[in-house]
Amino acid sequence: MKLLAGNSNRTLATAIAKYLDLPLTKAQVRKFADNELFVAIDENVRGEDVFLIQSTSFPANDHLMELLICIDALTRASAKRITAVLPYFGYARQDRKMGGRTPISAKLVANLITRAGADRVLTMDLHSGQIQGFFDIPTDNLLATPVLAEDIREHYSKSKELMIVSPDVGGVSRARALADRLNADLAIVDKRRSAPGQSEVMNIIGDVKGRRCIVFDDIVDGGGTLCNAATALIDAGASEVSAYVSHGVLSGQAVERVEASALKELVVTNSIEADDRVKGSEKIRVVSVAPLIGEAIRRIANEESVSKLFD
Ligand code: R5P
């Protein structure tokens, strides 16, 4: 078994390697003057069960191309099995036609990964469950919920006023699963999007007066969804609002927006490498999913069940 890491999230890959007590396979990824990528794997991988760790996060296209080129290099180097480990699967939000003459880019990216030569995929908290079916190879979609629920228990659970909030109708089943796990009540924000990147809260379903609200979402990108929800929940009488999110995309002015918002804190996983702004933020805390992903890799390599990780 070999572990190989692309450049998107070396910190997480190193933590996974530490969990598995395995070194990262030596490899070079270089850029030519025109930005074309070059990959060379500096160790023998013939006949190996290889796990290639790469989030297709910002810059999404560079990281995706790096992933595809690494898979190609591994295939040509006769690896026995290649598992693409995608802690964050970018392009997931384009999982359906948004209108006439528009693509389904999540399906295209799934095809590219498969055609490049991946034998299986290990990912976490896909934006929608059906994306799993876009891959015609075995795909395990881990849930960060057990890790995040544990953190909530540690920091909030003694409070009877705890309320889990879905920031939009699409996220209700995810938020309900967390609320059930914590034995907490559920509220729902009725969000509308007027344009990509712009959102507006229309209504709050549920009585949040005097409650400690935790907004639970899969992605924080520009931060509008969370920050608008926090303002609306405080206006509706919530005593405080925090947020737990699986993937901290945090693009543009998101960190500044979170800092200036009504949110008490924002907790994200390390599926995407935290940049200096995130590391320097007093409101943003990062929890590690390295043990979760490391354990899933160990189980896949040993042909053991991974479903225990959903408990
Ligand atoms: C949308 O369906 C997702 O679950 C997130 O709510 C959304 O991507 C967050 O985006 P932003 O932070 O830009 O509002």
PDB file of N, CA, C and O in Angstrom, residues 151-152 155-167 175 178-179 182 184-189 203-217 225-245 261-267 285:
ATOM      1  N   ASP A 151     -17.454  17.215  18.360  1.00  0.00           N
ATOM      2  CA  ASP A 151     -16.961  18.552  18.720  1.00  0.00           C
ATOM      3  C   ASP A 151     -18.088  19.390  19.349  1.00  0.00           C
ATOM      4  O   ASP A 151     -17.867  20.124  20.305  1.00  0.00           O
ATOM      5  N   ILE A 152     -19.300  19.228  18.810  1.00  0.00           N
ATOM      6  CA  ILE A 152     -20.443  19.980  19.368  1.00  0.00           C
ATOM      7  C   ILE A 152     -20.718  19.498  20.801  1.00  0.00           C
ATOM      8  O   ILE A 152     -20.935  20.305  21.711  1.00  0.00           O
ATOM      9  N   HIS A 155     -18.275  21.107  23.070  1.00  0.00           N
ATOM     10  CA  HIS A 155     -18.335  22.561  23.258  1.00  0.00           C
ATOM     11  C   HIS A 155     -19.723  23.100  23.589  1.00  0.00           C
ATOM     12  O   HIS A 155     -19.843  24.200  24.110  1.00  0.00           O
ATOM     13  N   TYR A 156     -20.791  22.366  23.272  1.00  0.00           N
ATOM     14  CA  TYR A 156     -22.134  22.943  23.418  1.00  0.00           C
ATOM     15  C   TYR A 156     -23.164  22.033  24.102  1.00  0.00           C
ATOM     16  O   TYR A 156     -24.200  22.512  24.522  1.00  0.00           O
ATOM     17  N   SER A 157     -22.891  20.706  24.151  1.00  0.00           N
ATOM     18  CA  SER A 157     -24.042  19.827  24.357  1.00  0.00           C
ATOM     19  C   SER A 157     -24.690  19.897  25.728  1.00  0.00           C
ATOM     20  O   SER A 157     -25.797  19.434  25.898  1.00  0.00           O
ATOM     21  N   LYS A 158     -23.994  20.521  26.715  1.00  0.00           N
ATOM     22  CA  LYS A 158     -24.643  20.559  28.040  1.00  0.00           C
ATOM     23  C   LYS A 158     -25.859  21.482  28.003  1.00  0.00           C
ATOM     24  O   LYS A 158     -26.672  21.491  28.901  1.00  0.00           O
ATOM     25  N   SER A 159     -25.963  22.233  26.895  1.00  0.00           N
ATOM     26  CA  SER A 159     -27.037  23.212  26.812  1.00  0.00           C
ATOM     27  C   SER A 159     -28.335  22.581  26.298  1.00  0.00           C
ATOM     28  O   SER A 159     -28.363  21.981  25.229  1.00  0.00           O
ATOM     29  N   LYS A 160     -29.396  22.730  27.093  1.00  0.00           N
ATOM     30  CA  LYS A 160     -30.703  22.191  26.671  1.00  0.00           C
ATOM     31  C   LYS A 160     -31.294  23.042  25.546  1.00  0.00           C
ATOM     32  O   LYS A 160     -32.177  22.612  24.826  1.00  0.00           O
ATOM     33  N   GLU A 161     -30.796  24.291  25.452  1.00  0.00           N
ATOM     34  CA  GLU A 161     -31.374  25.204  24.450  1.00  0.00           C
ATOM     35  C   GLU A 161     -30.801  24.977  23.054  1.00  0.00           C
ATOM     36  O   GLU A 161     -31.125  25.713  22.128  1.00  0.00           O
ATOM     37  N   LEU A 162     -29.974  23.944  22.898  1.00  0.00           N
ATOM     38  CA  LEU A 162     -29.324  23.715  21.605  1.00  0.00           C
ATOM     39  C   LEU A 162     -30.354  23.465  20.497  1.00  0.00           C
ATOM     40  O   LEU A 162     -31.307  22.718  20.689  1.00  0.00           O
ATOM     41  N   MET A 163     -30.164  24.110  19.345  1.00  0.00           N
ATOM     42  CA  MET A 163     -31.054  23.894  18.202  1.00  0.00           C
ATOM     43  C   MET A 163     -30.196  23.808  16.936  1.00  0.00           C
ATOM     44  O   MET A 163     -29.348  24.677  16.696  1.00  0.00           O
ATOM     45  N   ILE A 164     -30.390  22.759  16.156  1.00  0.00           N
ATOM     46  CA  ILE A 164     -29.655  22.622  14.902  1.00  0.00           C
ATOM     47  C   ILE A 164     -30.488  23.286  13.810  1.00  0.00           C
ATOM     48  O   ILE A 164     -31.714  23.117  13.752  1.00  0.00           O
ATOM     49  N   VAL A 165     -29.808  24.047  12.955  1.00  0.00           N
ATOM     50  CA  VAL A 165     -30.524  24.810  11.931  1.00  0.00           C
ATOM     51  C   VAL A 165     -29.988  24.448  10.545  1.00  0.00           C
ATOM     52  O   VAL A 165     -28.777  24.498  10.316  1.00  0.00           O
ATOM     53  N   SER A 166     -30.902  24.086   9.642  1.00  0.00           N
ATOM     54  CA  SER A 166     -30.506  23.918   8.241  1.00  0.00           C
ATOM     55  C   SER A 166     -30.600  25.290   7.567  1.00  0.00           C
ATOM     56  O   SER A 166     -31.635  25.951   7.661  1.00  0.00           O
ATOM     57  N   PRO A 167     -29.536  25.732   6.882  1.00  0.00           N
ATOM     58  CA  PRO A 167     -29.564  27.084   6.293  1.00  0.00           C
ATOM     59  C   PRO A 167     -30.378  27.176   5.010  1.00  0.00           C
ATOM     60  O   PRO A 167     -30.548  28.254   4.458  1.00  0.00           O
ATOM     61  N   ALA A 175     -29.080  18.191   8.224  1.00  0.00           N
ATOM     62  CA  ALA A 175     -29.215  18.830   9.534  1.00  0.00           C
ATOM     63  C   ALA A 175     -30.052  17.959  10.476  1.00  0.00           C
ATOM     64  O   ALA A 175     -29.765  17.871  11.671  1.00  0.00           O
ATOM     65  N   LEU A 178     -27.965  15.290  12.044  1.00  0.00           N
ATOM     66  CA  LEU A 178     -27.133  15.803  13.146  1.00  0.00           C
ATOM     67  C   LEU A 178     -27.998  16.051  14.388  1.00  0.00           C
ATOM     68  O   LEU A 178     -27.613  15.704  15.505  1.00  0.00           O
ATOM     69  N   ALA A 179     -29.187  16.642  14.178  1.00  0.00           N
ATOM     70  CA  ALA A 179     -30.078  16.923  15.313  1.00  0.00           C
ATOM     71  C   ALA A 179     -30.457  15.616  16.022  1.00  0.00           C
ATOM     72  O   ALA A 179     -30.444  15.545  17.252  1.00  0.00           O
ATOM     73  N   LEU A 182     -27.698  14.332  18.143  1.00  0.00           N
ATOM     74  CA  LEU A 182     -27.459  15.117  19.362  1.00  0.00           C
ATOM     75  C   LEU A 182     -28.704  15.235  20.225  1.00  0.00           C
ATOM     76  O   LEU A 182     -28.701  15.920  21.241  1.00  0.00           O
ATOM     77  N   ALA A 184     -31.338  16.940  19.593  1.00  0.00           N
ATOM     78  CA  ALA A 184     -31.673  18.375  19.638  1.00  0.00           C
ATOM     79  C   ALA A 184     -32.820  18.669  18.673  1.00  0.00           C
ATOM     80  O   ALA A 184     -33.147  17.848  17.814  1.00  0.00           O
ATOM     81  N   ASP A 185     -33.427  19.849  18.843  1.00  0.00           N
ATOM     82  CA  ASP A 185     -34.504  20.257  17.922  1.00  0.00           C
ATOM     83  C   ASP A 185     -33.911  20.792  16.622  1.00  0.00           C
ATOM     84  O   ASP A 185     -32.727  21.125  16.549  1.00  0.00           O
ATOM     85  N   LEU A 186     -34.799  20.914  15.613  1.00  0.00           N
ATOM     86  CA  LEU A 186     -34.361  21.350  14.284  1.00  0.00           C
ATOM     87  C   LEU A 186     -35.163  22.573  13.828  1.00  0.00           C
ATOM     88  O   LEU A 186     -36.386  22.618  14.023  1.00  0.00           O
ATOM     89  N   ALA A 187     -34.492  23.550  13.269  1.00  0.00           N
ATOM     90  CA  ALA A 187     -35.178  24.675  12.614  1.00  0.00           C
ATOM     91  C   ALA A 187     -34.645  24.768  11.180  1.00  0.00           C
ATOM     92  O   ALA A 187     -33.585  24.214  10.865  1.00  0.00           O
ATOM     93  N   ILE A 188     -35.399  25.426  10.326  1.00  0.00           N
ATOM     94  CA  ILE A 188     -35.022  25.507   8.905  1.00  0.00           C
ATOM     95  C   ILE A 188     -35.101  26.963   8.440  1.00  0.00           C
ATOM     96  O   ILE A 188     -36.067  27.669   8.749  1.00  0.00           O
ATOM     97  N   VAL A 189     -34.081  27.385   7.712  1.00  0.00           N
ATOM     98  CA  VAL A 189     -34.104  28.722   7.112  1.00  0.00           C
ATOM     99  C   VAL A 189     -34.599  28.572   5.676  1.00  0.00           C
ATOM    100  O   VAL A 189     -34.116  27.715   4.931  1.00  0.00           O
ATOM    101  N   ASN A 203     -37.779  33.291   5.445  1.00  0.00           N
ATOM    102  CA  ASN A 203     -38.514  32.893   6.658  1.00  0.00           C
ATOM    103  C   ASN A 203     -37.656  31.975   7.498  1.00  0.00           C
ATOM    104  O   ASN A 203     -36.734  31.348   6.984  1.00  0.00           O
ATOM    105  N   ILE A 204     -38.037  31.862   8.782  1.00  0.00           N
ATOM    106  CA  ILE A 204     -37.425  30.820   9.622  1.00  0.00           C
ATOM    107  C   ILE A 204     -38.545  29.904  10.078  1.00  0.00           C
ATOM    108  O   ILE A 204     -39.565  30.370  10.608  1.00  0.00           O
ATOM    109  N   ILE A 205     -38.358  28.604   9.843  1.00  0.00           N
ATOM    110  CA  ILE A 205     -39.375  27.627  10.238  1.00  0.00           C
ATOM    111  C   ILE A 205     -38.927  27.020  11.564  1.00  0.00           C
ATOM    112  O   ILE A 205     -37.887  26.352  11.624  1.00  0.00           O
ATOM    113  N   GLY A 206     -39.662  27.298  12.631  1.00  0.00           N
ATOM    114  CA  GLY A 206     -39.293  26.824  13.972  1.00  0.00           C
ATOM    115  C   GLY A 206     -39.109  28.016  14.899  1.00  0.00           C
ATOM    116  O   GLY A 206     -38.770  29.108  14.445  1.00  0.00           O
ATOM    117  N   ASP A 207     -39.330  27.775  16.222  1.00  0.00           N
ATOM    118  CA  ASP A 207     -39.213  28.858  17.191  1.00  0.00           C
ATOM    119  C   ASP A 207     -37.807  28.849  17.784  1.00  0.00           C
ATOM    120  O   ASP A 207     -37.452  27.952  18.554  1.00  0.00           O
ATOM    121  N   VAL A 208     -37.012  29.839  17.424  1.00  0.00           N
ATOM    122  CA  VAL A 208     -35.601  29.856  17.853  1.00  0.00           C
ATOM    123  C   VAL A 208     -35.378  30.798  19.042  1.00  0.00           C
ATOM    124  O   VAL A 208     -34.236  31.003  19.461  1.00  0.00           O
ATOM    125  N   LYS A 209     -36.467  31.343  19.599  1.00  0.00           N
ATOM    126  CA  LYS A 209     -36.330  32.315  20.705  1.00  0.00           C
ATOM    127  C   LYS A 209     -35.562  31.701  21.883  1.00  0.00           C
ATOM    128  O   LYS A 209     -35.911  30.612  22.349  1.00  0.00           O
ATOM    129  N   GLY A 210     -34.519  32.361  22.324  1.00  0.00           N
ATOM    130  CA  GLY A 210     -33.750  31.907  23.490  1.00  0.00           C
ATOM    131  C   GLY A 210     -32.906  30.666  23.228  1.00  0.00           C
ATOM    132  O   GLY A 210     -32.306  30.118  24.161  1.00  0.00           O
ATOM    133  N   ARG A 211     -32.819  30.215  21.976  1.00  0.00           N
ATOM    134  CA  ARG A 211     -32.073  28.978  21.681  1.00  0.00           C
ATOM    135  C   ARG A 211     -30.640  29.283  21.254  1.00  0.00           C
ATOM    136  O   ARG A 211     -30.358  30.319  20.654  1.00  0.00           O
ATOM    137  N   ARG A 212     -29.732  28.334  21.570  1.00  0.00           N
ATOM    138  CA  ARG A 212     -28.345  28.412  21.061  1.00  0.00           C
ATOM    139  C   ARG A 212     -28.355  27.663  19.742  1.00  0.00           C
ATOM    140  O   ARG A 212     -28.475  26.431  19.709  1.00  0.00           O
ATOM    141  N   CYS A 213     -28.281  28.395  18.651  1.00  0.00           N
ATOM    142  CA  CYS A 213     -28.442  27.783  17.318  1.00  0.00           C
ATOM    143  C   CYS A 213     -27.090  27.382  16.733  1.00  0.00           C
ATOM    144  O   CYS A 213     -26.108  28.126  16.820  1.00  0.00           O
ATOM    145  N   ILE A 214     -27.091  26.212  16.105  1.00  0.00           N
ATOM    146  CA  ILE A 214     -25.922  25.783  15.327  1.00  0.00           C
ATOM    147  C   ILE A 214     -26.379  25.552  13.897  1.00  0.00           C
ATOM    148  O   ILE A 214     -27.179  24.653  13.627  1.00  0.00           O
ATOM    149  N   VAL A 215     -25.913  26.398  12.993  1.00  0.00           N
ATOM    150  CA  VAL A 215     -26.242  26.242  11.577  1.00  0.00           C
ATOM    151  C   VAL A 215     -25.298  25.186  11.014  1.00  0.00           C
ATOM    152  O   VAL A 215     -24.084  25.253  11.232  1.00  0.00           O
ATOM    153  N   PHE A 216     -25.861  24.210  10.301  1.00  0.00           N
ATOM    154  CA  PHE A 216     -25.061  23.082   9.812  1.00  0.00           C
ATOM    155  C   PHE A 216     -25.173  23.022   8.298  1.00  0.00           C
ATOM    156  O   PHE A 216     -26.278  22.923   7.754  1.00  0.00           O
ATOM    157  N   ASP A 217     -24.035  23.097   7.605  1.00  0.00           N
ATOM    158  CA  ASP A 217     -24.064  23.103   6.127  1.00  0.00           C
ATOM    159  C   ASP A 217     -22.894  22.278   5.586  1.00  0.00           C
ATOM    160  O   ASP A 217     -21.959  21.955   6.326  1.00  0.00           O
ATOM    161  N   THR A 225     -24.655  32.708   2.846  1.00  0.00           N
ATOM    162  CA  THR A 225     -25.697  31.845   3.408  1.00  0.00           C
ATOM    163  C   THR A 225     -25.630  31.836   4.940  1.00  0.00           C
ATOM    164  O   THR A 225     -26.629  32.062   5.613  1.00  0.00           O
ATOM    165  N   LEU A 226     -24.425  31.602   5.475  1.00  0.00           N
ATOM    166  CA  LEU A 226     -24.287  31.505   6.938  1.00  0.00           C
ATOM    167  C   LEU A 226     -24.503  32.851   7.619  1.00  0.00           C
ATOM    168  O   LEU A 226     -25.189  32.939   8.635  1.00  0.00           O
ATOM    169  N   CYS A 227     -23.895  33.904   7.071  1.00  0.00           N
ATOM    170  CA  CYS A 227     -23.959  35.211   7.739  1.00  0.00           C
ATOM    171  C   CYS A 227     -25.379  35.760   7.722  1.00  0.00           C
ATOM    172  O   CYS A 227     -25.856  36.311   8.720  1.00  0.00           O
ATOM    173  N   ASN A 228     -26.088  35.575   6.596  1.00  0.00           N
ATOM    174  CA  ASN A 228     -27.487  36.030   6.535  1.00  0.00           C
ATOM    175  C   ASN A 228     -28.354  35.217   7.483  1.00  0.00           C
ATOM    176  O   ASN A 228     -29.246  35.755   8.149  1.00  0.00           O
ATOM    177  N   ALA A 229     -28.091  33.905   7.554  1.00  0.00           N
ATOM    178  CA  ALA A 229     -28.868  33.066   8.464  1.00  0.00           C
ATOM    179  C   ALA A 229     -28.630  33.508   9.905  1.00  0.00           C
ATOM    180  O   ALA A 229     -29.571  33.601  10.705  1.00  0.00           O
ATOM    181  N   ALA A 230     -27.363  33.809  10.247  1.00  0.00           N
ATOM    182  CA  ALA A 230     -27.045  34.222  11.622  1.00  0.00           C
ATOM    183  C   ALA A 230     -27.792  35.497  11.989  1.00  0.00           C
ATOM    184  O   ALA A 230     -28.400  35.587  13.067  1.00  0.00           O
ATOM    185  N   THR A 231     -27.812  36.477  11.090  1.00  0.00           N
ATOM    186  CA  THR A 231     -28.522  37.738  11.362  1.00  0.00           C
ATOM    187  C   THR A 231     -30.006  37.464  11.554  1.00  0.00           C
ATOM    188  O   THR A 231     -30.629  37.951  12.514  1.00  0.00           O
ATOM    189  N   ALA A 232     -30.590  36.658  10.669  1.00  0.00           N
ATOM    190  CA  ALA A 232     -32.035  36.386  10.741  1.00  0.00           C
ATOM    191  C   ALA A 232     -32.379  35.629  12.030  1.00  0.00           C
ATOM    192  O   ALA A 232     -33.408  35.898  12.659  1.00  0.00           O
ATOM    193  N   LEU A 233     -31.509  34.712  12.459  1.00  0.00           N
ATOM    194  CA  LEU A 233     -31.778  33.930  13.674  1.00  0.00           C
ATOM    195  C   LEU A 233     -31.687  34.820  14.921  1.00  0.00           C
ATOM    196  O   LEU A 233     -32.522  34.728  15.819  1.00  0.00           O
ATOM    197  N   ILE A 234     -30.695  35.713  14.952  1.00  0.00           N
ATOM    198  CA  ILE A 234     -30.578  36.647  16.093  1.00  0.00           C
ATOM    199  C   ILE A 234     -31.799  37.566  16.113  1.00  0.00           C
ATOM    200  O   ILE A 234     -32.406  37.798  17.156  1.00  0.00           O
ATOM    201  N   ASP A 235     -32.207  38.066  14.936  1.00  0.00           N
ATOM    202  CA  ASP A 235     -33.392  38.937  14.855  1.00  0.00           C
ATOM    203  C   ASP A 235     -34.640  38.204  15.338  1.00  0.00           C
ATOM    204  O   ASP A 235     -35.573  38.815  15.855  1.00  0.00           O
ATOM    205  N   ALA A 236     -34.656  36.866  15.146  1.00  0.00           N
ATOM    206  CA  ALA A 236     -35.830  36.084  15.565  1.00  0.00           C
ATOM    207  C   ALA A 236     -35.723  35.654  17.033  1.00  0.00           C
ATOM    208  O   ALA A 236     -36.551  34.881  17.508  1.00  0.00           O
ATOM    209  N   GLY A 237     -34.684  36.111  17.737  1.00  0.00           N
ATOM    210  CA  GLY A 237     -34.613  35.879  19.183  1.00  0.00           C
ATOM    211  C   GLY A 237     -33.628  34.816  19.635  1.00  0.00           C
ATOM    212  O   GLY A 237     -33.577  34.501  20.833  1.00  0.00           O
ATOM    213  N   ALA A 238     -32.843  34.242  18.729  1.00  0.00           N
ATOM    214  CA  ALA A 238     -31.840  33.244  19.150  1.00  0.00           C
ATOM    215  C   ALA A 238     -30.861  33.899  20.119  1.00  0.00           C
ATOM    216  O   ALA A 238     -30.508  35.073  19.957  1.00  0.00           O
ATOM    217  N   SER A 239     -30.401  33.150  21.146  1.00  0.00           N
ATOM    218  CA  SER A 239     -29.480  33.758  22.116  1.00  0.00           C
ATOM    219  C   SER A 239     -28.061  33.811  21.549  1.00  0.00           C
ATOM    220  O   SER A 239     -27.283  34.698  21.893  1.00  0.00           O
ATOM    221  N   GLU A 240     -27.694  32.858  20.706  1.00  0.00           N
ATOM    222  CA  GLU A 240     -26.398  32.905  20.006  1.00  0.00           C
ATOM    223  C   GLU A 240     -26.473  31.999  18.789  1.00  0.00           C
ATOM    224  O   GLU A 240     -27.331  31.107  18.720  1.00  0.00           O
ATOM    225  N   VAL A 241     -25.579  32.246  17.820  1.00  0.00           N
ATOM    226  CA  VAL A 241     -25.548  31.427  16.599  1.00  0.00           C
ATOM    227  C   VAL A 241     -24.105  31.060  16.275  1.00  0.00           C
ATOM    228  O   VAL A 241     -23.237  31.936  16.197  1.00  0.00           O
ATOM    229  N   SER A 242     -23.862  29.757  16.114  1.00  0.00           N
ATOM    230  CA  SER A 242     -22.560  29.282  15.629  1.00  0.00           C
ATOM    231  C   SER A 242     -22.825  28.477  14.365  1.00  0.00           C
ATOM    232  O   SER A 242     -23.981  28.204  14.031  1.00  0.00           O
ATOM    233  N   ALA A 243     -21.762  28.076  13.684  1.00  0.00           N
ATOM    234  CA  ALA A 243     -21.956  27.291  12.458  1.00  0.00           C
ATOM    235  C   ALA A 243     -20.926  26.173  12.386  1.00  0.00           C
ATOM    236  O   ALA A 243     -19.763  26.365  12.769  1.00  0.00           O
ATOM    237  N   TYR A 244     -21.366  25.019  11.918  1.00  0.00           N
ATOM    238  CA  TYR A 244     -20.483  23.887  11.642  1.00  0.00           C
ATOM    239  C   TYR A 244     -20.647  23.536  10.175  1.00  0.00           C
ATOM    240  O   TYR A 244     -21.774  23.342   9.697  1.00  0.00           O
ATOM    241  N   VAL A 245     -19.531  23.451   9.453  1.00  0.00           N
ATOM    242  CA  VAL A 245     -19.584  23.227   8.005  1.00  0.00           C
ATOM    243  C   VAL A 245     -18.483  22.221   7.620  1.00  0.00           C
ATOM    244  O   VAL A 245     -17.355  22.308   8.110  1.00  0.00           O
ATOM    245  N   SER A 261     -19.664  39.166  11.125  1.00  0.00           N
ATOM    246  CA  SER A 261     -21.056  38.677  11.207  1.00  0.00           C
ATOM    247  C   SER A 261     -21.516  38.466  12.643  1.00  0.00           C
ATOM    248  O   SER A 261     -20.746  38.595  13.591  1.00  0.00           O
ATOM    249  N   ALA A 262     -22.777  38.067  12.762  1.00  0.00           N
ATOM    250  CA  ALA A 262     -23.352  37.774  14.086  1.00  0.00           C
ATOM    251  C   ALA A 262     -22.948  36.388  14.578  1.00  0.00           C
ATOM    252  O   ALA A 262     -23.332  35.994  15.679  1.00  0.00           O
ATOM    253  N   LEU A 263     -22.178  35.648  13.783  1.00  0.00           N
ATOM    254  CA  LEU A 263     -21.774  34.301  14.199  1.00  0.00           C
ATOM    255  C   LEU A 263     -20.816  34.368  15.387  1.00  0.00           C
ATOM    256  O   LEU A 263     -19.878  35.178  15.377  1.00  0.00           O
ATOM    257  N   LYS A 264     -21.042  33.479  16.361  1.00  0.00           N
ATOM    258  CA  LYS A 264     -20.116  33.404  17.509  1.00  0.00           C
ATOM    259  C   LYS A 264     -18.834  32.710  17.049  1.00  0.00           C
ATOM    260  O   LYS A 264     -17.734  33.165  17.337  1.00  0.00           O
ATOM    261  N   GLU A 265     -18.982  31.582  16.351  1.00  0.00           N
ATOM    262  CA  GLU A 265     -17.818  30.914  15.759  1.00  0.00           C
ATOM    263  C   GLU A 265     -18.248  30.093  14.561  1.00  0.00           C
ATOM    264  O   GLU A 265     -19.420  29.748  14.410  1.00  0.00           O
ATOM    265  N   LEU A 266     -17.272  29.804  13.705  1.00  0.00           N
ATOM    266  CA  LEU A 266     -17.488  28.931  12.555  1.00  0.00           C
ATOM    267  C   LEU A 266     -16.476  27.799  12.668  1.00  0.00           C
ATOM    268  O   LEU A 266     -15.273  28.056  12.797  1.00  0.00           O
ATOM    269  N   VAL A 267     -16.986  26.573  12.649  1.00  0.00           N
ATOM    270  CA  VAL A 267     -16.104  25.417  12.721  1.00  0.00           C
ATOM    271  C   VAL A 267     -16.139  24.706  11.373  1.00  0.00           C
ATOM    272  O   VAL A 267     -17.224  24.414  10.860  1.00  0.00           O
ATOM    273  N   ARG A 285     -12.534  28.000  13.553  1.00  0.00           N
ATOM    274  CA  ARG A 285     -11.789  26.893  14.169  1.00  0.00           C
ATOM    275  C   ARG A 285     -11.827  25.716  13.202  1.00  0.00           C
ATOM    276  O   ARG A 285     -12.837  25.481  12.545  1.00  0.00           O
TER     277      ARG A 285
END
